[in-house]
Structures are given as C-alpha cells and as structure tokens.
Amino acid sequence: MTSKLRLLGVADLDAIERIERASYPAPWSRSMFTGELAKPGSLCIGAFDSDAELTGFLVVSRYVDAWHVMNLAVAPENRRVGLATTLMQQLFEQTAEDGNRGYTLEVRVSNAEAIRLYERLGFAAKGVRPGYYTDNREDALIMWKGPAGDEFP
Ligand SMILES: CC(C)(COP(=O)(O)OP(=O)(O)OC[C@H]1O[C@@H](n2cnc3c(N)ncnc32)[C@H](O)[C@@H]1OP(=O)(O)O)[C@@H](O)C(=O)NCCC(=O)NCCS
C-alpha cells in the first residue's frame, strides 16, 4: 500500500478523532489531541493513503530521558499492512541523532497485538503500572527501547 507520512495539524483533527474512536475503548478527547499538536516537545505524524485520507497516526512526547509514545492507532480497515511499523520507524529515523534518549510507552496487558508489534520493533517489557487505565483498572505494561531502558534490571 502506498502511504505518505507528514506532520499532523489541526486540520487533521476530524480524521484523527475518527480513527481514535474506532481504536480505543476509552478514546482521547479532541482537546487532548489539540494539546499534543500545540506542544513544542511533541511529534505528531500521520500516514495518508493515495486519496490523502488519514490511515494512521503516532503521537510522541519528548521527556528528559526518553521519547514517550503517547498514542498510536491505525484505522481498522488499514491494519496489518505495516503502517504502525512505518510510523514507528519514522520516529526512530527522525530522532536518531538524539542518542541519549530512549523510547518508552505503556500498553494494556491484554493488548497482545500491540505488545507483539512493539517487541518486533525492539521494545522490551520493563515493569507494570497496576490499575493504570481508569476505564477498567487494567494494568499497563511499561516497555522500553534504548538507553534509559537498559538501566533497568
Ligand atoms: C496496534 C496497531 C497500532 C497495529 O497497527 P498495524 O498497522 O496493523 O501494525 P503493523 O501492520 O505494522 O503490524 C506489525 C506487526 O505487529 C504485530 N501485529 C499487529 N497487529 C496484530 C494483530 N491483530 N494480531 C497479531 N499480531 C499483530 C504483528 O507481528 C505484525 O506483523 P505481521 O503483520 O507481519 O504479522 C493497530 O492494531 C491499532 O490501531 N490498534 C488499536 C489501537 C492500539 O491498540 N494502539 C496501541 C496502543 S499502545
């Protein structure tokens, strides 16, 4: 599938919300996305098909020790063709110069597909945040790739 990547802006909010609502039991609000788009330390990347329709997105925040993956979602009809992988690889490329910062994220312990994706990208589970998700009190698996994660046992 041909896909084009570019930074997201406020004009993409409707399409972002459509994918978000189709992807999560407790979707982010529009204002959460607006906040991320406005933050100087955020990187918000979208994948678009040949009709310029948004097919997936990645939202990442720069923290002191790591790039924190805040949100990653692909439209249900566009899954399993490598879009999430492409978006994450773009992140690694764009931040490659930033050698001292690793990458981290939280994922629901039940989200086997996403955990598999992250493991294939080089992330490893380093801990659990009990009851992290407020909708069902599910635990979050904390995953790391790169420098800071290497310091954990
Ligand atoms: C998780 C998600 C982002 C994956 O997007 P995607 O574009 O389909 O992922 P990719 O095509 O790049 O998949 C790469 C690999 O991840 C694993 N994977 C992805 N989806 C999977 C699934 N449904 N079942 C099993 N493995 C899966 C596979 O190893 C896959 O490689 P393969 O297709 O060669 O077997 C997508 O399913 C999604 O949006 N889910 C809902 C939101 C979500 O859970 N986001 C992550 C929150 S932390």
mmCIF file of C-alpha atoms and ligand atoms in Angstrom:
data_model
loop_
_atom_site.group_PDB
_atom_site.id
_atom_site.type_symbol
_atom_site.label_atom_id
_atom_site.label_comp_id
_atom_site.label_asym_id
_atom_site.label_seq_id
_atom_site.Cartn_x
_atom_site.Cartn_y
_atom_site.Cartn_z
ATOM 1 C CA MET A 1 0.000 0.000 0.000
ATOM 2 C CA THR A 2 1.362 3.457 -0.872
ATOM 3 C CA SER A 3 1.443 5.728 2.099
ATOM 4 C CA LYS A 4 2.751 9.194 2.626
ATOM 5 C CA LEU A 5 3.895 10.470 6.001
ATOM 6 C CA ARG A 6 3.699 14.065 7.189
ATOM 7 C CA LEU A 7 3.351 16.043 10.402
ATOM 8 C CA LEU A 8 -0.219 16.446 11.623
ATOM 9 C CA GLY A 9 -2.008 19.750 12.159
ATOM 10 C CA VAL A 10 -5.346 20.988 13.466
ATOM 11 C CA ALA A 11 -6.933 20.441 10.031
ATOM 12 C CA ASP A 12 -6.444 16.696 10.617
ATOM 13 C CA LEU A 13 -8.369 16.604 13.915
ATOM 14 C CA ASP A 14 -11.632 15.206 12.467
ATOM 15 C CA ALA A 15 -9.819 12.308 10.805
ATOM 16 C CA ILE A 16 -7.680 11.698 13.903
ATOM 17 C CA GLU A 17 -10.788 11.503 16.081
ATOM 18 C CA ARG A 18 -12.479 9.079 13.684
ATOM 19 C CA ILE A 19 -9.563 6.650 13.923
ATOM 20 C CA GLU A 20 -9.189 7.217 17.671
ATOM 21 C CA ARG A 21 -12.840 6.347 18.365
ATOM 22 C CA ALA A 22 -12.628 3.218 16.219
ATOM 23 C CA SER A 23 -9.472 2.113 18.036
ATOM 24 C CA TYR A 24 -9.864 2.553 21.792
ATOM 25 C CA PRO A 25 -12.419 1.667 24.483
ATOM 26 C CA ALA A 26 -11.604 4.986 26.204
ATOM 27 C CA PRO A 27 -10.657 7.366 23.369
ATOM 28 C CA TRP A 28 -8.773 10.616 23.893
ATOM 29 C CA SER A 29 -10.851 13.785 23.724
ATOM 30 C CA ARG A 30 -10.320 16.287 20.916
ATOM 31 C CA SER A 31 -8.721 18.705 23.369
ATOM 32 C CA MET A 32 -6.095 16.118 24.308
ATOM 33 C CA PHE A 33 -5.064 15.951 20.654
ATOM 34 C CA THR A 34 -5.178 19.743 20.319
ATOM 35 C CA GLY A 35 -2.852 19.974 23.321
ATOM 36 C CA GLU A 36 -0.384 17.480 21.868
ATOM 37 C CA LEU A 37 -0.373 19.229 18.480
ATOM 38 C CA ALA A 38 0.471 22.523 20.186
ATOM 39 C CA LYS A 39 3.220 21.223 22.499
ATOM 40 C CA PRO A 40 6.738 22.096 21.312
ATOM 41 C CA GLY A 41 8.125 18.771 22.603
ATOM 42 C CA SER A 42 5.569 16.664 20.717
ATOM 43 C CA LEU A 43 5.939 14.881 17.436
ATOM 44 C CA CYS A 44 2.638 14.026 15.719
ATOM 45 C CA ILE A 45 2.991 12.051 12.493
ATOM 46 C CA GLY A 46 0.201 10.894 10.186
ATOM 47 C CA ALA A 47 0.129 8.265 7.428
ATOM 48 C CA PHE A 48 -2.038 9.083 4.412
ATOM 49 C CA ASP A 49 -3.271 6.926 1.518
ATOM 50 C CA SER A 50 -3.229 7.842 -2.170
ATOM 51 C CA ASP A 51 -6.520 9.770 -1.707
ATOM 52 C CA ALA A 52 -4.851 11.850 1.038
ATOM 53 C CA GLU A 53 -7.065 10.189 3.676
ATOM 54 C CA LEU A 54 -5.520 9.667 7.104
ATOM 55 C CA THR A 55 -4.935 5.961 7.739
ATOM 56 C CA GLY A 56 -2.972 6.063 10.986
ATOM 57 C CA PHE A 57 -1.146 8.332 13.401
ATOM 58 C CA LEU A 58 1.573 8.452 16.030
ATOM 59 C CA VAL A 59 1.838 10.965 18.879
ATOM 60 C CA VAL A 60 5.111 11.137 20.799
ATOM 61 C CA SER A 61 6.333 13.468 23.566
ATOM 62 C CA ARG A 62 9.940 14.314 24.341
ATOM 63 C CA TYR A 63 10.771 13.734 28.015
ATOM 64 C CA VAL A 64 14.144 14.268 29.686
ATOM 65 C CA ASP A 65 15.243 10.646 29.407
ATOM 66 C CA ALA A 66 13.021 9.284 26.649
ATOM 67 C CA TRP A 67 10.638 9.755 23.791
ATOM 68 C CA HIS A 68 7.279 8.722 25.209
ATOM 69 C CA VAL A 69 4.845 7.131 22.768
ATOM 70 C CA MET A 70 1.534 8.677 23.840
ATOM 71 C CA ASN A 71 -0.750 7.322 21.129
ATOM 72 C CA LEU A 72 -0.517 5.053 18.092
ATOM 73 C CA ALA A 73 -3.546 3.964 16.092
ATOM 74 C CA VAL A 74 -4.307 2.679 12.615
ATOM 75 C CA ALA A 75 -7.792 2.723 11.033
ATOM 76 C CA PRO A 76 -9.294 -0.783 11.346
ATOM 77 C CA GLU A 77 -9.543 -1.212 7.536
ATOM 78 C CA ASN A 78 -5.830 -0.380 7.133
ATOM 79 C CA ARG A 79 -4.331 -2.704 9.728
ATOM 80 C CA ARG A 80 -1.778 -5.493 9.207
ATOM 81 C CA VAL A 81 -0.107 -3.875 6.208
ATOM 82 C CA GLY A 82 2.760 -2.372 8.173
ATOM 83 C CA LEU A 83 1.506 1.168 8.819
ATOM 84 C CA ALA A 84 2.199 1.204 12.565
ATOM 85 C CA THR A 85 5.652 -0.185 11.843
ATOM 86 C CA THR A 86 6.267 2.526 9.222
ATOM 87 C CA LEU A 87 5.163 5.266 11.645
ATOM 88 C CA MET A 88 7.426 3.963 14.425
ATOM 89 C CA GLN A 89 10.374 3.603 12.048
ATOM 90 C CA GLN A 90 9.860 7.215 11.004
ATOM 91 C CA LEU A 91 10.092 8.181 14.678
ATOM 92 C CA PHE A 92 13.354 6.249 15.067
ATOM 93 C CA GLU A 93 14.770 7.909 11.948
ATOM 94 C CA GLN A 94 13.714 11.409 12.932
ATOM 95 C CA THR A 95 15.171 11.056 16.433
ATOM 96 C CA ALA A 96 18.279 9.055 15.525
ATOM 97 C CA GLU A 97 20.633 11.962 16.315
ATOM 98 C CA ASP A 98 19.196 12.103 19.832
ATOM 99 C CA GLY A 99 21.353 9.202 21.051
ATOM 100 C CA ASN A 100 20.929 9.635 24.817
ATOM 101 C CA ARG A 101 17.155 9.394 24.818
ATOM 102 C CA GLY A 102 15.432 6.027 24.652
ATOM 103 C CA TYR A 103 11.822 5.258 23.820
ATOM 104 C CA THR A 104 9.111 4.215 26.230
ATOM 105 C CA LEU A 105 5.378 3.528 26.269
ATOM 106 C CA GLU A 106 2.556 1.986 28.276
ATOM 107 C CA VAL A 107 0.297 -0.658 26.764
ATOM 108 C CA ARG A 108 -2.662 -2.580 28.192
ATOM 109 C CA VAL A 109 -1.529 -6.014 29.370
ATOM 110 C CA SER A 110 -4.401 -7.519 27.301
ATOM 111 C CA ASN A 111 -3.294 -5.797 24.051
ATOM 112 C CA ALA A 112 -1.335 -8.744 22.660
ATOM 113 C CA GLU A 113 -1.264 -7.348 19.082
ATOM 114 C CA ALA A 114 0.341 -4.079 20.143
ATOM 115 C CA ILE A 115 2.785 -5.814 22.507
ATOM 116 C CA ARG A 116 3.834 -8.074 19.605
ATOM 117 C CA LEU A 117 4.299 -5.017 17.374
ATOM 118 C CA TYR A 118 6.471 -3.236 19.953
ATOM 119 C CA GLU A 119 8.561 -6.354 20.621
ATOM 120 C CA ARG A 120 9.233 -6.655 16.897
ATOM 121 C CA LEU A 121 10.411 -3.037 16.948
ATOM 122 C CA GLY A 122 12.899 -3.787 19.726
ATOM 123 C CA PHE A 123 10.922 -2.787 22.827
ATOM 124 C CA ALA A 124 11.065 -4.976 25.944
ATOM 125 C CA ALA A 125 8.727 -5.086 28.946
ATOM 126 C CA LYS A 126 10.389 -3.495 31.998
ATOM 127 C CA GLY A 127 7.588 -3.255 34.529
ATOM 128 C CA VAL A 128 3.880 -2.916 35.257
ATOM 129 C CA ARG A 129 1.774 0.036 36.376
ATOM 130 C CA PRO A 130 -1.071 -1.561 38.337
ATOM 131 C CA GLY A 131 -4.573 -0.229 37.551
ATOM 132 C CA TYR A 132 -3.185 2.391 35.152
ATOM 133 C CA TYR A 133 -6.251 2.518 32.861
ATOM 134 C CA THR A 134 -9.133 4.308 34.548
ATOM 135 C CA ASP A 135 -11.954 2.763 32.464
ATOM 136 C CA ASN A 136 -11.436 -0.815 33.730
ATOM 137 C CA ARG A 137 -8.469 -0.518 36.119
ATOM 138 C CA GLU A 138 -6.399 -2.656 33.775
ATOM 139 C CA ASP A 139 -2.652 -2.827 34.373
ATOM 140 C CA ALA A 140 -0.216 -1.212 31.947
ATOM 141 C CA LEU A 141 2.908 -2.914 30.746
ATOM 142 C CA ILE A 142 5.806 -0.445 30.621
ATOM 143 C CA MET A 143 8.028 -1.044 27.624
ATOM 144 C CA TRP A 144 11.418 0.461 26.766
ATOM 145 C CA LYS A 145 13.746 0.532 23.827
ATOM 146 C CA GLY A 146 17.181 2.055 24.027
ATOM 147 C CA PRO A 147 19.386 3.870 26.541
ATOM 148 C CA ALA A 148 17.250 4.570 29.614
ATOM 149 C CA GLY A 149 15.591 1.150 29.413
ATOM 150 C CA ASP A 150 18.987 -0.516 29.520
ATOM 151 C CA GLU A 151 19.466 0.731 33.077
ATOM 152 C CA PHE A 152 16.502 -1.270 34.382
ATOM 153 C CA PRO A 153 17.118 -4.804 35.634
HETATM 154 C C1 LIG B 1 -1.730 -1.997 17.314
HETATM 155 C C2 LIG B 1 -1.930 -1.301 15.962
HETATM 156 C C3 LIG B 1 -1.469 0.136 16.058
HETATM 157 C C4 LIG B 1 -1.076 -2.067 14.916
HETATM 158 O O1 LIG B 1 -1.159 -1.372 13.675
HETATM 159 P P1 LIG B 1 -0.831 -2.100 12.280
HETATM 160 O O2 LIG B 1 -0.585 -1.050 11.267
HETATM 161 O O3 LIG B 1 -1.881 -3.102 11.977
HETATM 162 O O4 LIG B 1 0.529 -2.863 12.641
HETATM 163 P P2 LIG B 1 1.579 -3.458 11.580
HETATM 164 O O5 LIG B 1 0.868 -3.859 10.326
HETATM 165 O O6 LIG B 1 2.735 -2.542 11.477
HETATM 166 O O7 LIG B 1 1.989 -4.797 12.371
HETATM 167 C C5 LIG B 1 3.314 -5.148 12.650
HETATM 168 C C6 LIG B 1 3.354 -6.423 13.464
HETATM 169 O O8 LIG B 1 2.690 -6.260 14.729
HETATM 170 C C7 LIG B 1 2.007 -7.475 15.077
HETATM 171 N N1 LIG B 1 0.557 -7.287 14.996
HETATM 172 C C8 LIG B 1 -0.095 -6.166 14.634
HETATM 173 N N2 LIG B 1 -1.432 -6.373 14.681
HETATM 174 C C9 LIG B 1 -1.612 -7.651 15.072
HETATM 175 C C10 LIG B 1 -2.764 -8.472 15.294
HETATM 176 N N3 LIG B 1 -4.011 -8.003 15.130
HETATM 177 N N4 LIG B 1 -2.572 -9.751 15.703
HETATM 178 C C11 LIG B 1 -1.336 -10.253 15.884
HETATM 179 N N5 LIG B 1 -0.194 -9.526 15.677
HETATM 180 C C12 LIG B 1 -0.337 -8.254 15.275
HETATM 181 C C13 LIG B 1 2.426 -8.489 14.022
HETATM 182 O O9 LIG B 1 3.629 -9.074 14.461
HETATM 183 C C14 LIG B 1 2.632 -7.584 12.818
HETATM 184 O O10 LIG B 1 3.448 -8.132 11.837
HETATM 185 P P3 LIG B 1 2.804 -9.095 10.690
HETATM 186 O O11 LIG B 1 1.584 -8.395 10.162
HETATM 187 O O12 LIG B 1 3.914 -9.236 9.707
HETATM 188 O O13 LIG B 1 2.472 -10.369 11.412
HETATM 189 C C15 LIG B 1 -3.413 -1.374 15.487
HETATM 190 O O14 LIG B 1 -3.884 -2.706 15.616
HETATM 191 C C16 LIG B 1 -4.337 -0.467 16.279
HETATM 192 O O15 LIG B 1 -4.539 0.696 15.918
HETATM 193 N N6 LIG B 1 -4.925 -0.987 17.385
HETATM 194 C C17 LIG B 1 -5.834 -0.202 18.215
HETATM 195 C C18 LIG B 1 -5.089 0.877 18.980
HETATM 196 C C19 LIG B 1 -3.953 0.301 19.827
HETATM 197 O O16 LIG B 1 -4.107 -0.703 20.496
HETATM 198 N N7 LIG B 1 -2.803 1.010 19.787
HETATM 199 C C20 LIG B 1 -1.637 0.666 20.577
HETATM 200 C C21 LIG B 1 -1.844 1.197 21.946
HETATM 201 S S1 LIG B 1 -0.386 1.119 22.952
#
